[in-house]
DNA sequence: CTGAAAGCGCTTACAG
DNA sequence: CTGAAAGCGCTTACAG
């Protein structure tokens, strides 16, 4: 069904150029360009009122759209921003990117995004690809906390900012992850939990590192040490959470006091924890409390709604783009940390008594 | 920490042009262009062996990278593909896009993607934006089944293909959603379910329409009619699924036989169903069976692993891009439907006896 | 085997 | 108020 369609042509892809307009109007292309290019208030300086009107009328009629390649070539600005994320299929990054895109559209910028899967070689290759496209700036959502690679990017004078994860002294917009970890800890402490563990995410991501640190420090201030063996790295997805939780919940047979609460630095990992708990016959919210992070839309809709720390994902993206724009204009900008918020739901409850876990040897009171 | 860094400059963003190379080598830019542009096997025709070597050596040394804006302007090809999706924060679309991107990279194409939220005005505006960028082709993941808007795009001679959803006679790569609906129905029939309902997704999306049709037709063939009142449209997320399930599970108080199984055309909607079931004290897998669609990674990791119909999301994206490439080369291409697969897990079980549902009036045997 | 020319579509001082 | 020129960086027939 190739269509013969009387609808008005939607503009774009048209062969109408400045030359087309100029010729039809008996003007020079430079005049047309000046008029079409000037902001509305300056158009009077660009040409006579009558000329301006004629030009604009014809441009509208023919659906003139400037060729961005020609403009970019000439002006050396592409109005393009390149965005790197570990994976768009992670809803956290996808939501951050939606914020970036929204804000970019408001600034007349186009974005393009690419997945690096947190693989350094891919990060390098995609950065090259993005730079080859002559973007005006970049946003990295996949920073390794050491920042070595980003140091090299900075050396090339490409303006960029980080979102979601911080690294070295590079400008970043993150959630205040440390504060978020504290919120989770304070909540569990207030419920009487003393024997807890952390599913900490990937070791190279500041998100997991800072959330874990805030959590552990808060317990330490309450006089409770979270043993190293109870902090497990993991992938940032449900399977990663389940694997880590299986691990933590079975090694506790070794004699420690049983774990009564688990903090997962990511909602999806927390969902994996829920599965591991169920497999062991632990009732979530009573036998075992679980706290996640991010408050993804799923959290509130789970059969047992998930207690979690909300991070302003979309806002992080919006703000990251805004800082980038300021940076591209040469302004100095500083890193920002957006406030998290605790969302108490059904996966957390009072710490159970000191009964030992599911059939293991009795844990000695410490 | 602005870095003074002895690392070798990563290529890109460099001011090195063909002219730079030509001047340093005492050659004409056209010679340099020819050599750098020709495929390796044809370079002998482009210049002498020695010249070729000198050019390539210097290009490598200086990190020459062609300016894509100049190339696009001159060749009228941008090597850019524009992709429209409802929302990247839907893991289904994000995964399809990952497939598109992967395949595009293999074809030397860059993609850029934008969210339209299934809002027609936004679809139009974003299409314009993408076309203004002079893409060589487009992929739509947000088609309305009627295809009216796409007819107008087709009239402009932009090569495009659809993924995920079909529309009109436009070329698309979809899951065989009708077959997928049949798989879900056959599974439930084999378990003895006779009183079922469907959470059908948005009315404009072929995915939900076809999955529902396959399901309903299969029940009809078994002599069982699924009443219209038991087919509910919904958003494609957990909240949408919960709302629709709440609705279905409470109206059944009206006197019908109680629903023993629910088919949600999307895993996230199915998760919402799980929540609604729990709220009513229904045991999923015994009191109520639930089947989802897509087999997103979360499905297998849920506390009660979800029975669902797997759709080849990434593959759909890859294949969509491949068809687009063929289309851009002027080859005729046909729509494709990729095979779904049933994944039986724990949310489905034998139909319970004819006891009435949670406290409602007894349902008359039909 | 290599060079010279033309031109893709735009913008931007500079003249007048 | 408008025009003419130059040039952004590339590619592609065409000559020789």
XYZ file of C-alpha atoms (C1' of nucleotides) in Angstrom:
764
model
C 0.000 0.000 0.000
C 2.226 2.816 -1.163
C 0.056 5.764 -0.582
C -1.034 8.626 -2.762
C -1.926 11.098 -0.163
C -3.363 14.560 -0.522
C -2.337 15.571 2.991
C -0.096 18.615 3.163
C 3.544 17.635 2.989
C 5.038 17.488 6.429
C 8.175 19.566 6.336
C 11.642 18.068 6.235
C 13.814 16.035 3.898
C 12.767 18.629 1.358
C 15.054 19.730 -1.442
C 14.179 23.320 -0.627
C 17.337 25.264 0.122
C 18.154 28.879 0.723
C 18.988 29.078 -2.958
C 15.477 27.933 -3.865
C 13.994 30.706 -1.778
C 16.421 33.346 -2.941
C 15.874 32.584 -6.595
C 12.110 32.601 -6.324
C 12.209 35.924 -4.524
C 14.908 37.557 -6.590
C 17.104 37.990 -3.541
C 20.553 36.888 -2.580
C 20.933 33.805 -0.418
C 22.785 35.800 2.175
C 19.781 38.027 2.656
C 17.504 35.066 3.069
C 19.891 33.447 5.464
C 20.174 36.562 7.563
C 16.431 36.890 7.879
C 15.742 33.267 8.642
C 18.597 33.079 11.036
C 18.075 36.211 13.078
C 16.023 36.069 16.243
C 12.585 37.633 15.661
C 13.478 40.918 17.341
C 16.564 41.492 15.216
C 15.009 40.770 11.883
C 14.417 44.428 11.207
C 18.136 44.881 11.029
C 18.379 41.965 8.657
C 16.103 43.272 5.935
C 13.154 45.554 5.302
C 9.906 44.610 6.836
C 8.390 43.736 3.492
C 11.306 41.536 2.524
C 11.206 39.749 5.839
C 7.562 38.977 5.322
C 8.009 37.680 1.808
C 10.878 35.464 2.854
C 9.079 34.006 5.816
C 5.935 33.416 3.846
C 7.708 31.510 1.113
C 9.790 29.544 3.589
C 6.641 28.421 5.315
C 4.872 27.654 2.089
C 7.684 25.501 0.727
C 8.484 23.971 4.077
C 12.065 25.125 4.126
C 14.226 23.359 6.706
C 17.872 24.233 7.080
C 20.319 21.468 6.343
C 22.015 20.789 9.658
C 25.098 19.321 8.033
C 25.740 22.500 6.138
C 25.098 24.578 9.224
C 27.357 22.437 11.356
C 30.101 22.458 8.803
C 29.984 26.186 8.558
C 29.515 27.088 12.212
C 31.540 24.261 13.746
C 28.717 23.598 16.126
C 26.574 20.513 15.784
C 24.004 21.100 18.533
C 24.477 17.465 19.269
C 25.092 15.905 22.644
C 26.384 12.362 22.999
C 25.251 10.259 25.948
C 26.871 7.061 27.185
C 25.051 4.688 29.499
C 25.796 1.141 30.639
C 22.491 -0.091 29.284
C 19.211 1.482 28.384
C 17.420 -1.674 29.432
C 18.193 -0.651 32.999
C 15.190 1.477 33.822
C 17.242 3.746 36.035
C 19.460 4.830 33.182
C 16.580 4.904 30.750
C 14.715 7.294 33.020
C 17.751 9.502 33.488
C 18.096 9.603 29.732
C 14.474 10.630 29.350
C 15.272 13.607 31.566
C 18.312 14.440 29.461
C 16.332 14.236 26.268
C 13.494 16.376 27.589
C 15.823 19.098 28.692
C 17.890 18.897 25.527
C 14.799 19.438 23.404
C 14.067 22.578 25.411
C 17.554 23.820 24.623
C 17.346 23.078 20.905
C 19.830 20.251 21.245
C 19.626 16.719 19.936
C 21.020 13.860 21.933
C 22.234 10.533 20.952
C 22.770 7.727 23.324
C 24.709 4.529 23.212
C 25.134 1.471 25.425
C 28.564 0.589 26.774
C 27.641 -2.295 29.074
C 30.235 -0.991 31.558
C 32.930 -2.570 29.410
C 35.974 -0.276 29.224
C 36.834 -1.168 25.640
C 33.309 -0.399 24.576
C 33.335 2.849 26.537
C 36.446 3.904 24.662
C 35.150 2.848 21.277
C 31.772 4.509 21.746
C 33.375 7.685 22.991
C 35.415 7.804 19.810
C 32.335 7.215 17.728
C 30.502 9.985 19.504
C 33.403 12.375 19.177
C 33.775 11.482 15.518
C 30.247 12.730 15.094
C 31.507 16.108 16.316
C 29.191 16.456 19.258
C 29.346 19.704 21.191
C 29.326 17.928 24.523
C 28.934 14.597 26.237
C 27.187 13.091 29.208
C 28.554 9.965 30.826
C 26.250 7.758 32.852
C 28.737 4.919 33.003
C 31.696 6.380 34.877
C 34.134 4.168 36.710
C 34.812 5.728 40.064
C 38.546 6.014 39.462
C 37.942 8.358 36.550
C 41.126 7.478 34.669
C 39.431 7.199 31.314
C 37.551 10.429 31.870
C 40.784 12.233 32.654
C 41.883 11.428 29.146
C 38.625 12.647 27.669
C 38.972 15.882 29.634
C 42.421 16.361 28.169
C 40.778 16.697 24.774
C 38.743 19.684 25.797
C 35.360 18.177 25.167
C 32.864 19.620 27.603
C 31.164 16.865 29.543
C 29.369 16.082 32.753
C 28.589 12.853 34.553
C 25.198 11.726 35.712
C 24.219 8.977 38.114
C 27.806 8.144 39.051
C 30.585 10.475 40.168
C 34.259 9.992 39.343
C 37.378 11.801 40.458
C 36.878 15.556 40.414
C 34.781 15.615 37.267
C 31.530 17.527 37.351
C 28.644 15.229 38.136
C 24.972 15.254 38.999
C 24.180 12.374 41.277
C 21.736 11.387 43.921
C 23.218 12.025 47.334
C 23.872 8.337 47.588
C 25.690 8.528 50.869
C 22.700 10.244 52.443
C 20.464 7.641 50.849
C 22.453 4.853 52.450
C 22.058 6.630 55.782
C 18.288 6.821 55.343
C 18.115 3.084 54.768
C 20.268 2.413 57.825
C 18.370 4.784 60.100
C 15.124 3.150 59.093
C 16.383 -0.340 59.866
C 17.993 0.766 63.120
C 14.749 2.339 64.238
C 13.028 -0.987 63.630
C 15.514 -2.705 65.915
C 17.664 -4.413 63.300
C 21.198 -5.089 64.465
C 22.272 -7.917 62.214
C 22.225 -6.742 58.632
C 23.932 -7.164 55.296
C 24.425 -5.168 52.116
C 24.160 -6.106 48.478
C 26.490 -3.498 47.161
C 26.428 -3.552 43.380
C 29.438 -3.319 41.112
C 32.683 -2.285 42.801
C 33.481 0.359 40.176
C 30.231 2.331 40.518
C 30.082 5.223 42.957
C 26.367 4.661 43.445
C 26.873 1.334 45.168
C 30.017 2.483 46.944
C 28.443 5.597 48.428
C 25.146 3.972 49.345
C 27.032 1.214 51.105
C 29.306 3.666 52.898
C 26.396 5.758 54.157
C 24.702 2.634 55.387
C 27.725 1.108 57.089
C 28.825 4.390 58.672
C 25.403 4.917 60.174
C 25.418 1.487 61.732
C 28.942 2.120 63.009
C 27.772 5.318 64.681
C 25.146 3.216 66.431
C 27.918 0.958 67.664
C 27.230 -1.839 65.210
C 29.804 -3.064 62.792
C 28.643 -4.568 59.528
C 31.256 -7.267 58.898
C 33.029 -7.217 55.556
C 31.708 -10.663 54.817
C 28.234 -9.235 54.896
C 28.889 -6.763 52.119
C 28.581 -8.475 48.784
C 29.203 -7.008 45.372
C 26.668 -7.901 42.723
C 25.319 -7.046 39.364
C 22.664 -4.330 39.326
C 19.809 -6.609 38.351
C 17.427 -9.147 39.848
C 19.626 -12.111 39.121
C 22.612 -10.366 40.687
C 20.561 -9.639 43.785
C 19.350 -13.188 44.071
C 22.809 -14.672 43.738
C 24.236 -12.350 46.382
C 21.309 -12.946 48.720
C 21.561 -16.720 48.361
C 25.162 -16.396 49.281
C 24.591 -14.186 52.302
C 21.649 -16.142 53.621
C 23.417 -19.489 53.435
C 26.798 -18.495 54.849
C 25.001 -17.227 57.873
C 24.656 -20.851 58.868
C 28.267 -20.471 59.962
C 27.337 -19.222 63.383
C 26.803 -15.464 63.168
C 23.570 -14.062 64.347
C 21.137 -14.493 61.522
C 20.615 -11.614 59.185
C 17.338 -9.854 59.872
C 17.580 -7.186 57.208
C 19.171 -6.712 53.815
C 19.918 -3.457 52.058
C 20.226 -3.773 48.286
C 21.626 -0.711 46.542
C 19.150 -1.110 43.693
C 15.469 -2.062 43.427
C 16.053 -4.823 40.943
C 18.655 -6.443 43.135
C 16.127 -6.137 45.963
C 13.578 -8.045 43.902
C 16.156 -10.815 43.555
C 16.467 -10.792 47.340
C 12.720 -11.268 47.633
C 13.008 -14.417 45.542
C 15.890 -15.790 47.588
C 13.942 -15.131 50.785
C 10.905 -16.917 49.496
C 12.968 -19.927 48.460
C 14.084 -20.212 52.097
C 10.606 -19.807 53.473
C 11.460 -16.456 55.048
C 8.518 -14.077 55.313
C 9.595 -10.737 53.925
C 8.725 -7.878 56.246
C 8.822 -10.074 59.355
C 11.520 -12.777 59.162
C 13.567 -10.660 56.839
C 13.328 -6.967 56.038
C 14.459 -5.680 52.653
C 15.271 -2.159 51.510
C 15.943 -1.249 47.894
C 17.119 1.899 46.165
C 15.716 4.204 43.440
C 11.987 3.723 43.852
C 11.457 2.551 40.304
C 7.770 2.469 39.351
C 7.644 -1.247 39.947
C 8.594 -0.962 43.627
C 5.208 0.250 44.798
C 3.357 -2.298 42.658
C 5.064 -5.460 43.778
C 2.925 -8.046 45.577
C 4.775 -6.981 48.704
C 5.422 -3.307 48.060
C 9.106 -2.537 48.442
C 10.566 -0.165 50.977
C 13.151 1.810 49.058
C 15.091 5.044 48.827
C 13.799 7.263 46.085
C 16.367 8.868 43.820
C 15.333 11.680 41.468
C 16.268 9.917 38.257
C 14.569 12.079 35.670
C 15.644 15.227 37.482
C 19.222 14.013 37.481
C 19.102 13.798 33.722
C 17.515 17.207 33.310
C 19.999 18.842 35.602
C 22.930 17.072 33.995
C 21.983 18.473 30.613
C 21.579 21.944 32.063
C 25.016 21.861 33.606
C 26.441 20.631 30.333
C 24.884 23.542 28.485
C 26.449 25.969 30.932
C 29.738 24.222 30.517
C 29.530 24.433 26.760
C 29.078 28.157 27.188
C 32.254 28.291 29.166
C 30.694 28.905 32.532
C 32.204 27.191 35.540
C 29.881 24.635 37.095
C 29.983 22.516 40.199
C 28.866 19.009 40.971
C 25.432 18.582 42.469
C 23.931 15.959 44.723
C 20.172 15.634 44.676
C 18.340 14.646 47.818
C 16.998 11.104 48.209
C 13.824 10.213 50.123
C 12.889 7.127 52.056
C 9.717 5.362 50.958
C 8.540 3.027 53.680
C 6.402 0.161 52.414
C 5.770 -3.438 53.314
C 9.119 -5.184 52.989
C 10.436 -3.776 56.246
C 9.192 -4.459 59.753
C 10.415 -4.879 63.291
C 13.422 -7.105 63.809
C 12.398 -10.625 64.788
C 13.650 -12.099 68.057
C 16.931 -13.914 68.215
C 15.694 -17.196 66.961
C 18.173 -18.824 64.608
C 17.484 -18.927 60.871
C 15.809 -21.701 58.945
C 17.096 -24.868 60.493
C 20.751 -23.951 60.819
C 22.702 -24.574 64.015
C 21.718 -22.313 66.832
C 23.595 -19.071 66.730
C 25.334 -18.310 70.003
C 24.273 -15.006 71.527
C 27.194 -12.691 71.037
C 41.516 18.404 38.593
C 42.009 19.513 35.038
C 44.490 17.058 33.797
C 47.826 17.395 32.091
C 48.030 14.025 30.606
C 50.818 12.424 28.630
C 48.558 9.687 27.274
C 48.404 9.526 23.496
C 45.614 11.682 22.168
C 42.554 9.631 21.479
C 41.525 10.397 17.964
C 38.547 12.594 17.100
C 37.493 16.217 17.431
C 40.880 16.913 15.887
C 41.441 19.849 13.590
C 43.230 17.528 11.201
C 41.551 17.690 7.810
C 42.317 16.305 4.403
C 43.990 19.595 3.663
C 46.353 19.127 6.610
C 47.400 15.777 5.273
C 47.652 16.901 1.678
C 49.799 19.897 2.519
C 52.176 17.943 4.692
C 52.609 15.351 1.978
C 52.718 17.684 -0.970
C 49.685 16.053 -2.518
C 46.299 17.254 -3.613
C 43.378 16.757 -1.247
C 41.547 14.800 -3.884
C 44.301 12.225 -3.931
C 44.246 11.898 -0.185
C 40.481 11.622 -0.191
C 40.520 8.931 -2.826
C 43.014 6.836 -0.918
C 41.350 7.176 2.446
C 37.962 6.595 1.003
C 38.590 3.570 -1.184
C 38.055 0.099 0.229
C 41.442 -1.562 0.918
C 41.351 -3.672 -2.219
C 40.778 -0.745 -4.537
C 43.419 1.525 -3.156
C 45.900 0.484 -5.781
C 43.725 2.192 -8.317
C 43.574 5.279 -6.168
C 47.284 5.993 -5.983
C 50.681 4.352 -6.124
C 51.559 1.929 -3.447
C 54.122 4.257 -1.953
C 51.702 7.176 -1.880
C 49.028 5.078 -0.287
C 51.417 4.088 2.449
C 52.550 7.621 3.143
C 48.992 8.872 3.332
C 47.825 6.162 5.633
C 50.834 6.520 7.875
C 50.322 10.233 8.321
C 46.583 9.875 8.786
C 47.195 7.401 11.574
C 49.894 9.502 13.124
C 47.806 12.647 13.230
C 44.623 10.833 14.104
C 42.697 12.031 11.079
C 38.940 11.548 11.322
C 36.677 12.643 8.523
C 34.201 15.349 9.344
C 30.825 13.665 8.979
C 29.019 16.924 8.352
C 31.156 17.647 5.354
C 30.750 14.116 4.103
C 27.013 14.185 4.573
C 26.665 17.527 2.911
C 28.595 16.352 -0.079
C 27.223 12.840 -0.436
C 23.700 13.529 0.723
C 23.901 10.521 2.948
C 24.099 10.892 6.687
C 24.502 7.272 7.759
C 22.066 8.156 10.454
C 18.981 6.231 11.432
C 16.269 7.765 13.569
C 14.342 5.571 15.994
C 11.055 6.419 17.684
C 9.834 4.513 20.710
C 7.059 5.155 23.188
C 9.472 5.154 26.082
C 12.910 3.814 26.673
C 12.052 3.224 30.303
C 9.937 0.323 29.064
C 12.462 -2.479 29.097
C 10.846 -4.114 26.093
C 11.529 -1.136 23.875
C 14.908 -0.508 25.447
C 15.944 -4.046 24.615
C 14.660 -3.791 21.075
C 16.654 -0.597 20.728
C 19.776 -2.328 21.984
C 19.347 -4.786 19.142
C 18.912 -1.946 16.661
C 21.999 -0.205 17.919
C 24.130 -3.340 17.838
C 23.180 -4.097 14.299
C 23.538 -0.486 13.210
C 27.097 -0.391 14.516
C 27.868 -3.458 12.423
C 26.553 -1.631 9.377
C 28.507 1.559 10.031
C 25.345 3.416 10.905
C 24.604 5.618 13.880
C 21.186 5.627 15.439
C 19.378 8.153 17.432
C 16.358 7.433 19.447
C 13.626 9.537 20.922
C 10.635 8.986 23.212
C 7.162 9.784 21.971
C 5.114 8.473 24.898
C 2.555 7.212 22.377
C 1.237 10.759 22.059
C 0.361 11.521 18.416
C 1.455 15.162 18.582
C 4.783 14.129 19.985
C 5.147 11.426 17.358
C 4.650 14.014 14.671
C 6.991 16.546 16.220
C 9.737 14.018 16.840
C 9.415 12.643 13.337
C 9.961 16.150 12.013
C 12.949 16.609 14.236
C 14.435 13.351 13.082
C 13.787 14.134 9.435
C 15.243 17.598 9.870
C 18.437 15.861 10.895
C 18.435 14.286 7.445
C 18.452 10.683 8.549
C 18.730 8.060 5.842
C 15.995 5.963 7.350
C 13.714 5.534 10.321
C 12.471 2.825 12.617
C 9.164 3.228 14.399
C 8.526 1.277 17.564
C 5.456 3.310 18.442
C 3.074 2.629 15.562
C -0.642 3.035 15.987
C -2.316 0.083 14.380
C -4.341 2.198 11.984
C -1.172 3.483 10.349
C -2.629 6.803 9.201
C 0.315 8.845 10.356
C 2.766 6.393 8.834
C 0.982 6.643 5.506
C 1.909 10.294 5.464
C 5.501 9.560 6.334
C 5.635 7.004 3.525
C 4.394 9.651 1.126
C 7.616 11.527 1.729
C 9.770 8.681 0.512
C 11.691 8.150 3.688
C 12.622 4.509 3.983
C 11.359 3.102 7.244
C 10.348 -0.083 8.982
C 8.334 -0.786 12.087
C 9.418 -2.915 14.987
C 7.407 -4.389 17.818
C 4.067 -3.199 16.448
C 2.641 -3.602 12.969
C 0.428 -1.072 11.209
C -1.463 -1.170 7.941
C 0.636 -2.657 5.177
C 3.897 -1.087 6.281
C 6.909 -3.326 6.619
C 7.338 -4.509 10.176
C 9.292 -6.921 12.294
C 7.173 -8.156 15.139
C 6.836 -11.095 17.388
C 4.168 -13.424 16.070
C 1.880 -12.038 18.695
C -1.159 -13.946 17.551
C 0.740 -17.220 17.897
C 1.954 -16.045 21.283
C -1.601 -15.475 22.437
C -2.437 -18.981 21.270
C 0.425 -20.443 23.291
C -0.856 -18.760 26.418
C -4.375 -20.026 25.769
C -3.330 -23.585 24.984
C -1.316 -23.714 28.172
C -4.227 -22.550 30.294
C -6.680 -24.831 28.516
C -4.417 -27.793 29.125
C -4.465 -26.950 32.823
C -8.235 -27.060 32.817
C -8.968 -23.346 32.934
C -12.321 -22.423 31.453
C -13.048 -19.103 33.098
C -10.404 -16.615 32.110
C -9.807 -12.956 31.419
C -7.382 -10.815 29.471
C -5.540 -7.640 30.331
C -5.143 -6.391 26.840
C -2.906 -3.310 26.835
C -3.510 -0.144 24.881
C -6.181 -0.378 22.194
C -3.977 1.229 19.527
C -1.087 -1.249 19.808
C -1.066 -4.307 17.589
C 0.896 -6.233 20.205
C -1.988 -6.268 22.642
C -4.574 -6.644 19.917
C -2.943 -9.664 18.303
C -2.028 -11.378 21.549
C -5.573 -10.987 22.729
C -6.994 -12.231 19.443
C -4.811 -15.340 19.438
C -5.844 -16.053 22.985
C -9.549 -15.501 22.505
C -9.668 -17.418 19.215
C -8.013 -20.408 20.795
C -10.526 -20.488 23.606
C -13.312 -20.111 21.066
C -12.013 -23.112 19.168
C -12.256 -25.045 22.424
C -15.858 -23.965 22.687
C -15.278 -21.328 25.315
C -16.202 -17.758 24.787
C -14.225 -15.103 26.646
C -16.853 -12.448 27.315
C -16.086 -8.916 26.205
C -16.384 -7.741 29.772
C -13.438 -9.908 30.617
C -11.126 -8.202 28.177
C -9.777 -5.013 29.702
C -7.531 -2.463 28.094
C -4.731 -1.169 30.259
C -1.474 0.668 30.285
C 1.563 -1.488 29.622
C 2.996 -1.242 33.093
C 2.560 -2.699 36.559
C 0.122 -0.068 37.695
C -1.971 -0.559 34.583
C -2.057 -4.290 35.206
C -3.052 -3.855 38.808
C -5.867 -1.467 38.002
C -7.274 -3.756 35.331
C -6.948 -6.822 37.534
C -8.652 -5.098 40.457
C -11.443 -4.292 38.125
C -11.797 -7.774 36.693
C -11.503 -9.553 40.016
C -14.132 -7.416 41.696
C -16.759 -7.326 38.955
C -16.778 -11.078 38.978
C -18.832 -10.772 42.132
C -21.666 -10.129 39.732
C -22.440 -13.801 39.331
C -20.177 -15.168 36.613
C -18.038 -18.108 37.374
C -14.948 -16.804 39.100
C -11.910 -16.143 37.015
C -9.286 -18.828 37.498
C -6.677 -17.465 35.139
C -5.550 -14.123 33.783
C -3.522 -13.455 30.680
C -1.712 -10.127 30.690
C -0.221 -9.119 27.357
C 2.901 -7.803 29.066
C 5.083 -8.973 31.969
C 4.834 -5.728 33.849
C 1.086 -5.737 33.695
C 1.294 -9.328 34.936
C 3.297 -8.167 37.943
C 0.481 -5.757 38.705
C -1.905 -8.698 38.568
C 0.230 -10.503 41.132
C -0.226 -7.587 43.489
C -3.983 -7.447 42.983
C -4.221 -11.180 43.613
C -2.261 -10.924 46.821
C -4.456 -8.086 48.057
C -7.436 -10.428 47.690
C -5.726 -13.304 49.391
C -5.646 -15.350 46.202
C -2.714 -17.752 45.968
C -1.079 -17.281 42.596
C -0.506 -20.570 40.815
C -3.390 -22.288 42.584
C -6.345 -19.958 43.233
C -5.383 -17.818 40.285
C -3.055 -18.555 37.392
C -1.262 -15.725 35.646
C 0.501 -15.624 32.288
C 2.559 -12.676 31.106
C 4.240 -11.798 27.839
C 7.810 -11.027 26.724
C 9.860 -12.921 29.284
C 11.726 -9.872 30.474
C 14.715 -10.783 32.665
C 12.721 -10.040 35.771
C 10.099 -12.711 35.051
C 12.251 -15.649 36.047
C 13.554 -13.895 39.165
C 10.299 -12.916 40.763
C 9.477 -14.479 44.125
C 6.923 -16.547 42.245
C 8.568 -16.980 38.870
C 6.244 -15.838 36.125
C 4.889 -18.057 33.374
C 5.183 -15.970 30.244
C 5.511 -16.011 26.479
C 8.999 -15.119 25.375
C 9.333 -12.649 22.539
C 12.678 -12.186 20.812
C 13.100 -8.521 21.662
C 16.742 -7.937 20.845
C 16.437 -10.011 17.700
C 13.462 -7.933 16.610
C 15.621 -4.847 16.789
C 18.501 -6.422 14.928
C 16.261 -7.711 12.203
C 14.414 -4.423 11.917
C 17.640 -2.595 11.266
C 18.682 -5.160 8.698
C 15.439 -4.793 6.803
C 15.815 -1.042 6.922
C 19.285 -1.281 5.417
C 17.951 -3.389 2.590
C 15.167 -0.903 2.090
C 17.584 1.981 1.992
C 19.374 0.115 -0.780
C 16.143 -0.067 -2.688
C 15.545 -3.766 -2.234
C 12.000 -4.901 -1.671
C 11.464 -6.365 1.768
C 8.627 -8.099 3.498
C 7.294 -8.038 6.994
C 8.531 -10.701 9.365
C 7.025 -12.333 12.400
C 9.428 -13.917 14.837
C 8.377 -16.982 16.774
C 7.421 -16.696 20.432
C 8.033 -19.439 23.018
C 6.100 -20.383 26.097
C 8.054 -20.343 29.364
C 6.167 -22.302 31.993
C 7.000 -21.279 35.534
C 5.241 -21.069 38.861
C 2.371 -18.654 38.339
C 0.264 -21.185 36.482
C -1.252 -24.371 37.808
C -4.316 -26.568 37.479
C -7.666 -24.815 37.565
C -9.181 -24.885 41.045
C -12.567 -26.510 41.543
C -15.747 -24.558 41.029
C -15.801 -22.991 44.406
C -16.872 -19.393 44.234
C -14.297 -16.646 44.647
C -13.451 -14.807 47.835
C -16.767 -14.365 49.560
C -18.888 -13.474 46.563
C -22.277 -15.056 45.920
C -22.081 -18.595 44.642
C -21.677 -18.749 40.945
C -24.316 -20.859 39.233
C -22.889 -23.769 37.251
C -23.450 -22.928 33.648
C 49.065 7.689 -11.050
C 47.783 12.444 -9.663
C 45.738 17.149 -10.004
C 42.254 20.759 -10.627
C 37.597 22.137 -10.480
C 33.133 22.278 -9.007
C 29.850 22.124 -5.631
C 27.015 20.140 -1.425
C 24.089 24.337 1.745
C 25.043 27.268 4.790
C 27.022 31.791 7.547
C 29.491 35.868 8.255
C 32.144 39.749 8.029
C 32.498 43.397 4.660
C 30.913 46.803 1.146
C 28.126 49.940 -0.605
C 18.641 47.643 3.407
C 20.874 44.239 0.313
C 24.648 41.879 -2.332
C 28.992 39.501 -3.269
C 32.664 36.751 -1.669
C 34.894 33.469 0.851
C 35.092 29.269 2.985
C 33.614 25.232 6.363
C 35.674 19.822 4.721
C 34.592 16.737 1.855
C 33.750 13.778 -2.901
C 33.578 12.898 -7.632
C 33.712 12.935 -12.332
C 37.100 14.491 -15.625
C 41.757 15.405 -17.564
C 46.097 14.415 -18.583
